[in-house]
Structures are given as C-alpha cells and as structure tokens.
Coordinates of C-alpha atoms and ligand atoms in Angstrom, one line a residue:
M9 CA 70.8 36.5 135.4
D10 CA 67.2 36.0 134.8
A11 CA 65.4 37.8 132.0
A12 CA 63.0 39.1 134.6
D13 CA 66.0 40.9 136.2
L14 CA 66.8 42.7 133.1
K15 CA 65.8 46.3 132.4
W16 CA 63.1 46.9 129.8
W17 CA 65.5 48.0 127.2
Q18 CA 67.7 44.8 127.6
N19 CA 64.6 42.7 127.2
T20 CA 63.3 44.3 124.1
I21 CA 64.1 44.9 120.4
A22 CA 65.1 48.4 119.2
Y23 CA 64.3 49.7 115.8
E24 CA 65.9 52.7 114.0
I25 CA 63.7 55.0 112.0
Y26 CA 65.2 57.3 109.5
V27 CA 62.4 59.8 109.9
K28 CA 62.8 61.4 106.4
S29 CA 62.3 58.0 104.8
F30 CA 59.8 56.0 106.9
K31 CA 56.3 57.2 106.0
D32 CA 55.0 60.4 104.5
S33 CA 51.5 61.4 105.7
D34 CA 51.0 64.7 103.9
G35 CA 52.3 64.1 100.4
D36 CA 55.4 66.3 100.4
G37 CA 57.7 63.4 99.7
I38 CA 59.3 63.6 103.1
G39 CA 58.6 61.1 105.9
D40 CA 57.0 62.6 109.0
L41 CA 55.9 61.9 112.6
N42 CA 52.3 61.3 111.8
G43 CA 53.5 58.8 109.2
I44 CA 55.4 57.0 112.0
T45 CA 52.4 57.0 114.3
S46 CA 50.3 55.4 111.5
E47 CA 52.7 52.5 111.2
L48 CA 53.4 51.7 114.8
D49 CA 51.6 48.3 114.5
H50 CA 54.3 47.2 112.1
L51 CA 56.8 47.7 114.8
K52 CA 54.7 46.1 117.5
E53 CA 54.4 43.0 115.4
L54 CA 58.2 42.8 115.2
G55 CA 58.4 42.8 119.0
V56 CA 59.9 46.3 119.1
G57 CA 59.9 48.1 122.4
A58 CA 62.2 51.1 121.6
V59 CA 62.2 53.2 118.5
W60 CA 65.2 55.4 117.8
L61 CA 64.2 58.4 115.7
T62 CA 66.9 60.2 113.7
P63 CA 66.9 63.9 114.5
C64 CA 63.6 65.6 113.8
Y65 CA 64.3 69.0 115.4
V66 CA 64.3 72.2 113.4
S67 CA 67.2 72.0 111.0
P68 CA 68.3 73.4 107.6
Q69 CA 68.8 69.7 106.7
V70 CA 72.3 70.0 105.3
D71 CA 72.9 66.6 107.0
N72 CA 69.3 65.5 107.1
G73 CA 68.7 66.8 110.6
Y74 CA 72.1 66.1 112.2
D75 CA 72.6 69.9 111.9
I76 CA 70.2 71.2 114.6
A77 CA 69.0 74.8 114.6
D78 CA 66.6 74.4 117.5
Y79 CA 66.6 71.5 119.9
Y80 CA 63.3 72.4 121.5
N81 CA 61.1 72.3 118.4
I82 CA 60.1 69.9 115.6
D83 CA 61.1 70.7 112.0
S84 CA 57.9 71.7 110.1
A85 CA 58.8 69.1 107.4
Y86 CA 58.3 66.4 110.1
G87 CA 55.3 67.8 111.9
T88 CA 54.7 69.7 115.2
M89 CA 55.3 69.2 118.9
E90 CA 51.7 68.0 119.2
D91 CA 52.5 65.3 116.6
M92 CA 55.5 64.3 118.7
D93 CA 53.4 64.1 121.9
R94 CA 50.9 62.0 120.1
L95 CA 53.5 59.7 118.7
I96 CA 55.0 59.3 122.2
A97 CA 51.6 58.5 123.6
E98 CA 50.4 56.2 120.8
A99 CA 53.7 54.3 121.1
K100 CA 53.3 54.0 124.8
K101 CA 49.9 52.4 124.4
R102 CA 51.7 49.7 122.4
D103 CA 54.5 49.4 125.0
I104 CA 56.9 51.1 122.7
R105 CA 59.2 53.9 123.9
I106 CA 60.6 56.6 121.7
V107 CA 64.4 57.2 121.8
M108 CA 65.6 60.6 120.7
D109 CA 68.9 61.3 118.9
L110 CA 70.9 63.9 120.7
V111 CA 73.4 65.7 118.6
F112 CA 75.7 67.5 121.0
N113 CA 79.1 67.5 119.4
H114 CA 77.9 70.3 117.1
T115 CA 74.8 72.4 116.1
S116 CA 73.8 73.9 112.8
D117 CA 75.5 77.2 112.0
E118 CA 71.9 78.4 111.9
N119 CA 71.4 77.7 115.6
E120 CA 70.8 80.9 117.6
W121 CA 73.7 79.9 119.8
F122 CA 76.1 79.9 116.9
K123 CA 74.6 83.1 115.4
E124 CA 75.3 84.9 118.6
S125 CA 78.8 83.3 119.0
R126 CA 79.8 84.4 115.5
S127 CA 78.5 87.9 115.9
G128 CA 81.8 89.1 117.6
R129 CA 84.4 88.2 120.1
D130 CA 82.6 89.7 123.0
N131 CA 79.2 88.3 123.5
D132 CA 77.6 85.9 126.0
K133 CA 78.2 82.9 123.7
S134 CA 81.5 84.0 122.2
D135 CA 83.2 80.9 123.6
W136 CA 80.4 78.4 123.1
Y137 CA 82.1 77.1 120.0
I138 CA 85.7 76.3 119.1
W139 CA 87.3 79.4 117.7
A140 CA 90.9 79.9 116.8
D141 CA 93.1 82.5 115.2
P142 CA 94.5 81.9 111.7
K143 CA 98.2 80.9 111.3
E144 CA 100.5 83.9 110.5
D145 CA 99.8 83.5 106.7
G146 CA 96.1 83.7 107.3
S147 CA 95.5 80.0 106.7
A148 CA 93.5 77.6 109.0
P149 CA 94.9 77.0 112.5
T150 CA 95.8 73.3 111.7
N151 CA 95.8 71.0 108.7
W152 CA 92.9 68.8 110.1
R153 CA 90.5 67.4 107.5
S154 CA 86.9 67.1 108.5
I155 CA 85.1 63.7 108.5
F156 CA 83.0 64.7 105.5
G157 CA 86.2 66.0 103.7
G158 CA 87.9 69.4 103.2
S159 CA 89.4 71.5 106.0
A160 CA 87.9 71.1 109.5
W161 CA 88.2 74.9 109.9
E162 CA 86.0 77.6 108.4
Y163 CA 86.9 81.2 108.4
D164 CA 84.5 83.8 109.8
K165 CA 85.0 87.3 108.6
T166 CA 83.2 89.1 111.5
R167 CA 85.4 87.5 114.1
G168 CA 88.5 87.3 111.9
Q169 CA 88.8 83.7 113.2
Y170 CA 88.2 80.1 112.2
Y171 CA 85.7 77.8 113.9
L172 CA 86.2 74.0 114.0
H173 CA 83.7 71.6 112.5
T174 CA 84.4 67.9 112.8
F175 CA 81.8 67.2 110.2
H176 CA 80.3 69.7 107.6
R177 CA 81.2 73.4 107.7
K178 CA 77.5 74.0 108.6
Q179 CA 78.0 71.9 111.7
P180 CA 80.2 73.9 114.0
D181 CA 81.5 72.0 117.1
L182 CA 80.3 73.1 120.5
N183 CA 82.9 73.9 123.1
W184 CA 82.3 71.4 125.9
E185 CA 85.0 73.0 128.1
N186 CA 82.6 75.8 128.8
P187 CA 80.3 74.8 131.7
K188 CA 77.5 76.9 130.2
V189 CA 77.5 74.7 127.1
R190 CA 77.4 71.6 129.2
A191 CA 74.5 73.1 131.1
A192 CA 72.7 74.0 127.9
V193 CA 72.9 70.5 126.4
T194 CA 71.9 69.0 129.7
D195 CA 68.8 71.1 129.7
V196 CA 67.9 69.9 126.2
A197 CA 68.2 66.3 127.3
K198 CA 66.1 66.9 130.5
F199 CA 63.4 68.6 128.3
W200 CA 63.1 65.4 126.2
R201 CA 63.5 63.1 129.2
D202 CA 60.6 64.9 130.9
K203 CA 58.5 64.4 127.9
G204 CA 58.6 60.7 128.6
V205 CA 61.0 59.4 126.0
G206 CA 62.6 56.0 126.7
G207 CA 66.2 57.0 126.1
F208 CA 68.8 58.7 124.0
R209 CA 71.2 57.8 121.2
M210 CA 74.2 60.2 121.6
D211 CA 75.5 61.2 118.2
A212 CA 79.2 61.5 117.5
I213 CA 79.8 61.6 121.2
T214 CA 83.4 60.5 121.2
Y215 CA 84.4 63.8 119.5
I216 CA 83.2 66.3 122.2
K217 CA 86.6 66.8 123.9
K218 CA 89.3 68.4 121.8
P219 CA 93.0 68.1 122.5
S220 CA 94.5 70.8 124.7
E221 CA 96.8 72.0 121.9
Y222 CA 96.0 72.5 118.2
K223 CA 98.9 71.1 116.2
D224 CA 99.3 70.1 112.6
G225 CA 99.3 66.4 111.9
T226 CA 101.4 64.5 109.4
P227 CA 99.6 64.7 106.0
D228 CA 97.9 61.5 105.0
A229 CA 96.7 62.4 101.5
S230 CA 97.7 64.6 98.6
D231 CA 95.6 67.5 100.0
G232 CA 98.3 68.0 102.7
M233 CA 95.8 67.4 105.4
T234 CA 95.3 64.8 108.1
G235 CA 92.0 63.2 109.1
I236 CA 90.6 64.7 112.3
H237 CA 89.3 61.4 113.7
P238 CA 92.4 60.2 115.5
I239 CA 93.1 63.7 116.8
T240 CA 89.8 64.4 118.4
A241 CA 88.2 61.0 119.1
N242 CA 88.2 59.7 122.7
T243 CA 90.6 62.4 124.0
P244 CA 91.6 62.1 127.7
G245 CA 89.2 63.9 129.9
I246 CA 86.1 63.1 127.8
L247 CA 84.7 60.8 130.4
D248 CA 84.5 63.6 133.0
F249 CA 82.1 65.4 130.8
L250 CA 80.0 62.3 130.2
H251 CA 79.9 61.3 133.9
E252 CA 78.6 64.8 134.6
F253 CA 75.9 64.3 131.9
R254 CA 74.9 60.9 133.1
S255 CA 74.4 62.0 136.7
A256 CA 72.5 65.1 135.7
V257 CA 70.2 63.5 133.1
C258 CA 69.9 59.8 133.7
E259 CA 70.3 58.8 137.3
G260 CA 67.0 57.9 138.9
Y261 CA 65.2 57.7 135.6
D262 CA 64.1 54.6 133.7
I263 CA 65.7 55.5 130.5
F264 CA 68.7 54.2 128.6
T265 CA 71.5 55.8 126.7
V266 CA 73.5 54.4 123.7
G267 CA 76.5 56.3 122.6
E268 CA 77.7 56.4 119.0
A269 CA 81.3 55.7 119.8
D270 CA 83.7 55.8 116.9
G271 CA 87.2 55.3 118.3
I272 CA 86.1 53.0 121.2
T273 CA 87.3 49.4 121.2
A274 CA 86.3 46.5 123.3
Q275 CA 89.2 47.3 125.7
D276 CA 87.7 50.7 126.4
L277 CA 84.2 49.4 127.3
K278 CA 85.0 49.2 131.0
Y279 CA 85.2 53.0 131.1
W280 CA 82.2 53.5 128.9
V281 CA 79.4 51.1 130.0
G282 CA 78.3 49.4 133.1
E283 CA 78.3 50.7 136.7
H284 CA 81.4 52.8 136.3
G285 CA 80.7 53.8 132.7
V286 CA 78.9 56.7 131.2
F287 CA 76.3 55.0 129.0
D288 CA 74.2 51.9 129.1
M289 CA 75.5 50.7 125.7
V290 CA 77.8 52.0 123.0
F291 CA 77.8 51.4 119.3
E292 CA 81.4 50.4 118.5
F293 CA 82.7 50.7 114.9
G294 CA 84.9 47.6 114.8
L295 CA 82.3 45.5 112.9
V296 CA 81.2 48.1 110.4
N297 CA 84.7 49.1 109.6
I298 CA 85.9 45.5 109.2
D299 CA 86.6 46.1 105.5
L300 CA 88.1 49.6 105.7
P301 CA 91.6 50.1 107.1
D302 CA 90.9 53.9 107.0
P303 CA 87.1 54.5 107.1
A304 CA 87.7 57.9 105.5
N305 CA 88.8 56.2 102.3
W306 CA 86.2 53.9 100.8
C307 CA 88.4 53.1 97.8
D308 CA 91.0 51.3 100.0
R309 CA 89.4 48.1 101.1
R310 CA 90.7 45.0 102.7
M311 CA 89.7 41.4 102.6
W312 CA 88.3 40.0 105.9
G313 CA 87.2 36.6 107.1
L314 CA 84.3 35.3 109.2
R315 CA 86.7 34.6 112.0
E316 CA 87.4 38.3 112.5
L317 CA 83.7 39.1 112.4
K318 CA 83.0 36.5 115.1
A319 CA 85.9 37.7 117.2
F320 CA 84.5 41.2 117.2
F321 CA 81.2 39.9 118.8
S322 CA 82.9 37.6 121.3
E323 CA 85.3 40.2 122.5
S324 CA 82.8 43.1 122.8
I325 CA 80.2 41.0 124.5
R326 CA 82.8 39.6 126.9
E327 CA 84.1 43.1 127.8
A328 CA 80.6 44.6 128.0
D329 CA 79.6 41.8 130.4
A330 CA 82.8 42.1 132.4
A331 CA 82.0 45.8 132.9
G332 CA 78.5 45.0 134.0
G333 CA 77.3 46.8 130.8
W334 CA 75.3 45.7 127.9
F335 CA 75.9 45.2 124.2
P336 CA 73.9 46.8 121.3
V337 CA 73.7 44.3 118.4
F338 CA 73.6 46.0 115.1
L339 CA 74.5 45.2 111.5
E340 CA 73.2 48.3 109.9
N341 CA 72.3 51.9 110.6
H342 CA 71.6 55.1 108.5
D343 CA 75.4 55.6 107.9
Q344 CA 76.2 52.1 106.8
P345 CA 75.6 49.9 103.7
R346 CA 72.9 47.3 103.8
S347 CA 74.2 44.2 105.7
I348 CA 73.4 41.8 102.9
N349 CA 75.9 43.6 100.7
H350 CA 78.3 44.4 103.6
F351 CA 78.7 41.1 105.3
M352 CA 77.6 38.4 102.7
P353 CA 79.1 37.2 99.5
E354 CA 77.6 38.6 96.2
S355 CA 76.4 35.2 95.1
G356 CA 73.4 33.3 96.4
S357 CA 69.8 33.9 97.4
R358 CA 69.1 37.3 98.8
D359 CA 66.3 36.0 101.1
A360 CA 68.5 33.3 102.5
K361 CA 71.3 35.8 103.3
A362 CA 68.8 38.2 104.9
K363 CA 67.4 35.4 107.1
A364 CA 70.9 34.3 108.1
L365 CA 71.8 37.8 109.2
A366 CA 68.4 38.2 111.0
T367 CA 69.2 35.1 113.0
L368 CA 72.5 36.6 114.1
L369 CA 70.9 40.0 115.0
L370 CA 68.1 38.5 117.0
T371 CA 69.9 35.8 118.9
M372 CA 73.2 37.5 119.9
R373 CA 73.5 38.5 123.5
G374 CA 72.4 42.2 123.7
T375 CA 69.7 44.5 122.5
P376 CA 69.2 44.1 118.8
F377 CA 68.8 47.3 116.7
I378 CA 67.0 46.7 113.5
M379 CA 67.5 49.4 110.8
Q380 CA 64.3 50.2 108.9
G381 CA 64.0 48.1 105.8
E382 CA 66.5 45.5 107.2
E383 CA 63.4 43.4 108.2
L384 CA 62.3 43.4 104.6
G385 CA 65.8 42.5 103.2
F386 CA 66.8 45.8 101.6
V387 CA 70.0 46.0 99.6
N388 CA 72.3 48.8 98.5
V389 CA 71.3 51.2 95.9
D390 CA 73.0 50.7 92.5
W391 CA 73.1 54.1 90.9
S392 CA 75.6 54.7 88.1
S393 CA 76.1 58.4 88.4
I394 CA 77.2 60.5 91.4
D395 CA 74.5 63.0 90.5
E396 CA 71.9 60.5 91.6
Y397 CA 73.2 60.5 95.2
D398 CA 71.9 62.9 97.8
D399 CA 74.2 62.4 100.8
I400 CA 76.9 65.1 101.3
F401 CA 79.4 62.7 102.7
T402 CA 79.0 60.5 99.6
K403 CA 79.4 63.4 97.2
N404 CA 82.5 64.7 99.1
H405 CA 84.0 61.3 99.2
Y406 CA 83.6 60.9 95.5
A407 CA 85.4 64.2 94.8
F408 CA 88.1 63.2 97.3
A409 CA 88.6 59.9 95.6
L410 CA 89.1 61.5 92.2
E411 CA 91.5 64.0 93.7
E412 CA 93.5 61.1 95.2
G413 CA 93.9 59.7 91.7
Y414 CA 91.3 56.9 91.8
T415 CA 89.5 56.5 88.5
K416 CA 85.8 57.4 88.1
E417 CA 85.0 53.7 88.0
E418 CA 86.8 53.1 91.2
A419 CA 85.2 56.1 92.9
I420 CA 81.7 55.1 91.9
E421 CA 82.3 51.5 92.9
S422 CA 83.3 52.7 96.4
V423 CA 80.1 54.8 96.5
R424 CA 78.0 51.8 95.5
L425 CA 79.6 49.8 98.3
F426 CA 79.5 52.5 101.1
S427 CA 77.2 55.3 100.3
R428 CA 74.9 56.3 103.2
D429 CA 72.0 56.7 100.7
S430 CA 71.7 52.9 100.6
S431 CA 70.2 52.8 104.0
R432 CA 68.1 55.9 103.4
T433 CA 65.9 55.1 100.5
P434 CA 62.2 55.3 101.3
M435 CA 60.5 52.5 103.3
Q436 CA 58.6 50.1 101.0
W437 CA 55.1 49.6 102.4
D438 CA 53.3 48.0 99.4
A439 CA 53.4 47.5 95.7
T440 CA 51.6 50.7 94.8
E441 CA 53.3 53.7 93.3
N442 CA 56.2 55.0 95.4
A443 CA 55.9 51.8 97.5
G444 CA 53.1 53.5 99.5
F445 CA 55.7 55.7 101.1
T446 CA 54.3 59.0 99.7
S447 CA 51.5 60.2 97.4
G448 CA 54.0 62.9 96.3
T449 CA 57.5 62.7 94.8
P450 CA 59.8 60.9 97.2
W451 CA 62.8 63.0 98.3
L452 CA 65.1 60.0 97.4
P453 CA 64.1 57.5 94.8
V454 CA 62.3 54.4 96.0
Y455 CA 64.3 51.3 95.2
P456 CA 63.0 49.6 92.0
D457 CA 62.5 46.2 93.7
Y458 CA 59.6 47.5 95.8
M459 CA 57.0 45.4 93.9
A460 CA 58.5 42.3 95.5
Y461 CA 60.2 43.6 98.6
N462 CA 57.6 45.5 100.5
R463 CA 55.8 45.1 103.8
R464 CA 52.4 44.1 102.5
S465 CA 53.7 41.5 100.0
E466 CA 56.1 40.1 102.5
K467 CA 53.4 39.9 105.2
E468 CA 51.4 37.7 102.8
A469 CA 54.2 35.4 101.7
A470 CA 54.6 32.7 104.4
D471 CA 58.3 32.3 103.8
S472 CA 59.3 35.9 103.4
I473 CA 62.1 37.7 105.2
L474 CA 59.6 39.8 107.2
N475 CA 57.8 36.7 108.5
Y476 CA 61.1 35.2 109.4
Y477 CA 61.9 38.3 111.5
I478 CA 58.5 38.1 113.2
A479 CA 58.9 34.4 113.9
L480 CA 62.4 35.1 115.4
A481 CA 61.0 37.9 117.5
R482 CA 58.3 35.6 118.9
L483 CA 60.8 32.9 119.5
R484 CA 63.0 35.2 121.5
S485 CA 60.3 36.2 123.8
G486 CA 59.3 32.5 124.5
H487 CA 62.9 31.3 124.9
K488 CA 64.4 33.5 127.5
E489 CA 67.9 32.0 127.2
L490 CA 68.1 33.9 123.9
I491 CA 67.8 37.1 125.9
D492 CA 69.4 36.7 129.2
G493 CA 71.5 33.6 128.5
S494 CA 75.3 33.7 128.5
Y495 CA 77.1 33.8 125.2
E496 CA 79.8 31.3 124.2
E497 CA 81.2 31.1 120.7
I498 CA 81.9 27.6 119.4
M499 CA 84.0 26.6 116.4
P500 CA 85.8 30.0 116.4
E501 CA 88.2 28.8 113.7
D502 CA 85.5 27.9 111.2
E503 CA 85.5 30.3 108.3
S504 CA 82.0 29.4 107.1
I505 CA 79.9 28.9 110.2
F506 CA 79.0 31.4 112.9
A507 CA 78.0 29.2 115.9
F508 CA 77.4 30.0 119.5
I509 CA 75.6 28.8 122.6
R510 CA 73.1 30.9 124.6
K511 CA 72.5 29.3 128.0
D512 CA 70.7 30.2 131.2
A513 CA 69.9 28.1 134.3
D514 CA 67.2 26.0 132.5
R515 CA 68.0 25.8 128.8
K516 CA 70.7 25.9 126.3
A517 CA 70.3 27.1 122.7
V518 CA 72.8 26.4 119.9
V519 CA 72.7 28.9 117.0
L520 CA 74.5 27.9 113.8
I521 CA 74.6 30.2 110.8
N522 CA 76.2 29.4 107.4
F523 CA 77.8 32.5 105.9
K524 CA 78.7 30.7 102.6
D525 CA 76.9 30.0 99.4
E526 CA 77.6 26.3 99.7
K527 CA 76.6 23.4 101.8
V528 CA 78.8 23.0 104.9
S529 CA 79.0 20.4 107.6
Y530 CA 79.8 20.5 111.3
A531 CA 80.1 18.1 114.2
P532 CA 76.5 16.8 114.9
E533 CA 77.6 16.3 118.6
Y534 CA 77.0 20.0 119.2
V535 CA 73.2 19.4 118.8
K536 CA 73.0 15.7 119.6
D537 CA 70.2 15.8 122.1
A538 CA 68.7 19.1 121.1
E539 CA 65.6 19.9 119.3
C540 CA 65.4 22.2 116.3
I541 CA 63.3 25.3 117.3
M542 CA 64.0 27.4 114.2
S543 CA 65.3 26.8 110.7
S544 CA 65.6 29.4 108.0
T545 CA 65.0 26.7 105.3
G546 CA 62.4 24.7 107.1
S547 CA 64.4 21.5 106.6
A548 CA 67.2 21.4 109.1
Q549 CA 69.5 18.4 109.1
K550 CA 71.8 17.8 112.1
G551 CA 75.5 18.2 111.1
M552 CA 74.7 20.0 107.8
L553 CA 73.8 23.5 106.7
A554 CA 72.5 24.4 103.3
P555 CA 73.9 27.6 101.7
F556 CA 73.2 30.6 104.1
E557 CA 71.1 28.3 106.3
A558 CA 70.5 29.3 109.9
V559 CA 69.3 27.0 112.6
I560 CA 68.6 27.1 116.3
Y561 CA 68.6 24.0 118.5
E562 CA 67.6 23.9 122.1
E563 CA 67.8 21.5 125.0
D564 CA 66.8 21.5 128.6
I565 CA 69.6 21.5 131.2
I566 CA 69.0 18.8 133.6
Ligands
LIG621 C1 76.8 60.5 113.0 C2 75.4 60.4 112.4 O1 75.0 59.0 112.5 C3 75.6 60.8 110.9 O2 74.5 60.5 110.2 C4 75.9 62.3 111.0 O3 76.2 62.7 109.6 C5 77.1 62.6 111.8 N1 77.1 61.8 113.1 C6 77.2 64.0 112.2 O4 76.2 64.3 113.1

C-alpha cells in the first residue's frame, strides 16, 4: 500500500485535547474553545491533522463533561457554538480537523431525556433508560458494582424503580434496545458530522448492549458486589447496533470513527474494524492494563516485561491489518497515567525516556494519538493527600481500597500510580505564573515543574522533548515507509530493546528503542548497510544503545 492510497486520518497524527486543561482564554481557570483556537499553531507544528476534543457539550461536569445534559450546545464554561464554528474553521485553514467525543452509553441525569424518563412510568421516554424493579426486599435488582465504585443501580422514588449506571450515579445508561434512542443518538452524530468535523471518538461504546437477563454475579470483593465490566462489555448483539450506526452516520462521508473499546482483544478486531467492522479504529485496553490484573483495583498490580508490551503491538497490528482495518497508536489518554511513569523504570533521565516513547508512538504502524502534554514530557502528579485530587473515580477508588483493607499508604500509592488527574493537569505554555494556562486560578493545580517543562522553553532548547517530537513528525512525513510500511517486530525475545522494521516497496526503516536505564547491545547486522536518520542522543553507534536511546536506520530496497 502506498501512503498516497491511505485516507487522510491514516496519514496524519492525532492529538487529544482535554478541553478543561488546555488553554483558558477568559481567566476563569477553565480551558475553553477560544483558548484552543489560539494555540492551533502548536498543533500544526507537531504535524497534527486531527484533534480529538473531550466533551465540551452542556454538562453539570460531574465527570468533566462525560455527563452530557445537552448534546446540541456548548457548555458556557467552554464557550459558545460560534466559538466552536470558529475553531472548526480555523483548524480547517491549517488542515486540521476536529474530532468530537460522542458519549452515547449514558447521558447526565440532568439531560431532558432523563428528566422526562424519570418523571413516571408512562411518558414518551419512559423506556429510554434501563429501569428495573427492586428485589423483593427493596434492594437493587442485582449486585453489580459500577466502574467508578458503589452499586450500579440508583433508586428513583417517583418511579419506584432503579436505573442502571455503568459509571457514576449521575450518568444513567441509555437503553439502546429502544429504536427511538438509537435514532436520537444517530441524529446527534449527524448534527456534528454536518458541521464539518473530521470524525468521532465513541466513548465507552462496548457497554451499550446489556445482557438479556439481569442476574447477580459472584461477589468479587468484601462489599458483596461484582464488577459490572465483564457483565456488560461486548455483549452479543452489540455489533448490530453499531453497524446500524455506521451506515446511518458514516457511510459516504470522509470522516473516521475510533471506538473506546474496553473488553475488546486483538482476536475481536475482525468484527470491529475494517470492511466488515463497525469503526475505523478501536482503542484496545490490553496495553494500558498491562500492570493491572483487575483494572478496577489499582492496589493489585503485577510485574510485566517488555516482551508482553511488544507482543501487544504485534498482535493488534497484525489483526487490524488482517481485517483491513487500522490501528490507533496511543500510550496515554485522559484516563491513564503518564507514559513515562507507566511504561518506563523509575530511574534514569526523564527526557531520554520521553524521547524513547515518542519514537515508539510516531513510528509504529497506525495513527499516533498524542495526549496533550505528552509532547512536553509530562509526568504523573505526586500529591500526598487524597483531598488534593479532583477526579471522582480516583476518590471512589481510594475509599474502595481502604474498605478492602489496604493501608492508607497503599491506597495513596495506587492513586499516585493510576489517578486520572495525572493526565489532566493544565497544559504548560510558558514559565510565567500558572504556566500561561490561565490568568485566573487553575481548576487543577499546575504541575510544579512548569518552569522547565513548558512549550516556550522547550521550543527554545534545541535538544528538548518537544523539538524531538517535531523532528520525528517531520521525519515521518518525509519517510513514507514510517506511515504506510508493513510492520515486522524483530528480536521479540529481547527484554530491553523494542525493535521493528517498517518497510514499503522502496525503503526499509529499522527502529530500535532501549527501554532500560543501561547500555545494551544488539546484532549490528540488522543495520549493516543502513544509514541513521534519527537518534535520540545524537550519537548513534551501530550495535549499541545508550540508556533509553532510540534510533532509526534506513536503507533503500534495491
Ligand atoms: C471513558 C472516558 O474516557 C472517561 O473519562 C469517562 O469517565 C468514562 N468513559 C465515562 O464516560
């Protein structure tokens, strides 16, 4: 396949913006759309062609916008619809397309749809959500635990029934069995599609189909409940809903979809992506959960090795390719720890680790998704008290950990490693107060390292993480095999080096990345006749990698 044959979204770099934390234009301490418009050139410089915005619709903000009260309007904290139109237009001038986050598993309980539904058992929307009668003793219909903790059912006095919420109690699940619900969410997607956005990220999409019977599960913790994830994720029949959505919204339009697909493995990809699939790409969870046997319990971690991490990529890329689909490459997002902390040892140079990961992100086969701040080398927050955290999931998890008998120290350590706040601290633009994010009080503290790690300072320092990202992005566009080339892992058994070949009809690139804080060697034959086109240290030596060094060699195919 030639890069020219690829679709625009396969050829580009995507960037995730956590709207609340990117750039505040009006001094209220909250990022907004005009702030994003003012910083589009930063994205352009990074070679970004698609910008995924976290939800900026009207919302009570219990889950920072993932609780939507009105899909057709912008939350006043973020701006107006005119601001959105201007952002879409200004982005387009720079060849950047906006990607909207569609949250269709649930709404806010403050959405008019839910208000009507909960007003009684006999109204037009009475079955737009998942309602169920109490058990005989009045307790919840089942013992399912929501993903954010606590029962997944909430009692409603007016109806005398419980409603289901996979996430927070203020995020009631929509009933996709009802064709009117499916039509309503399809209309929302068409509204945004017709505004000219470039695609959609489909939130929590694997949970939209519930099992036909609601039954108690075997308790998995001392609260007597069982996590909802295995019960409602990827339930048979889900694909019918999604095929319907795809043909109604996407067919015939030059947009892409990427599904957030917890519960989908590489083996499922043939049903989810490609010609016979339902999305263009899916975000799998295999990589980000590599250290958590049960992602609902951050205190119970497991050791993992580089071989597993490499196997995840090889398998998923192979299966996505076999399905005629495409792979979204990501190491971070707004729900995950920072990748330097997540995938690298604690010791060693932060900059070297960031550059190693950048090399992986931008040379792997697929569309890279950069999380804001990743290009500056952001690390996890290190707050010592749970009161300093904002995220509801983090707070609930901390309480859950204590109930389960973990010590305060263990609970706070798990939060330090996995809190979603780590990827949500304000973007660091310069070394002025509040890192240039806001002239007011930021809604979440700016990370104290902003004097050194900020866009302006990194732009000025030749060997910064940011300049390395920019150089890699430029390299990609000039070396097409890094975009359209096949992917072949080499040295899969090596526990220190992540190495692979990207090859098209004309050229072959060999990428070698050292994941260890020590010098390592490899067989120089792999790069014998090749020329070094990128080195994270600036002093590549064939057959040898410095701690966390990343190199790219290239040769023509004759
Ligand atoms: C996944 C989103 O990425 C996360 O931030 C959110 O809390 C849940 N879905 C619920 O919408």
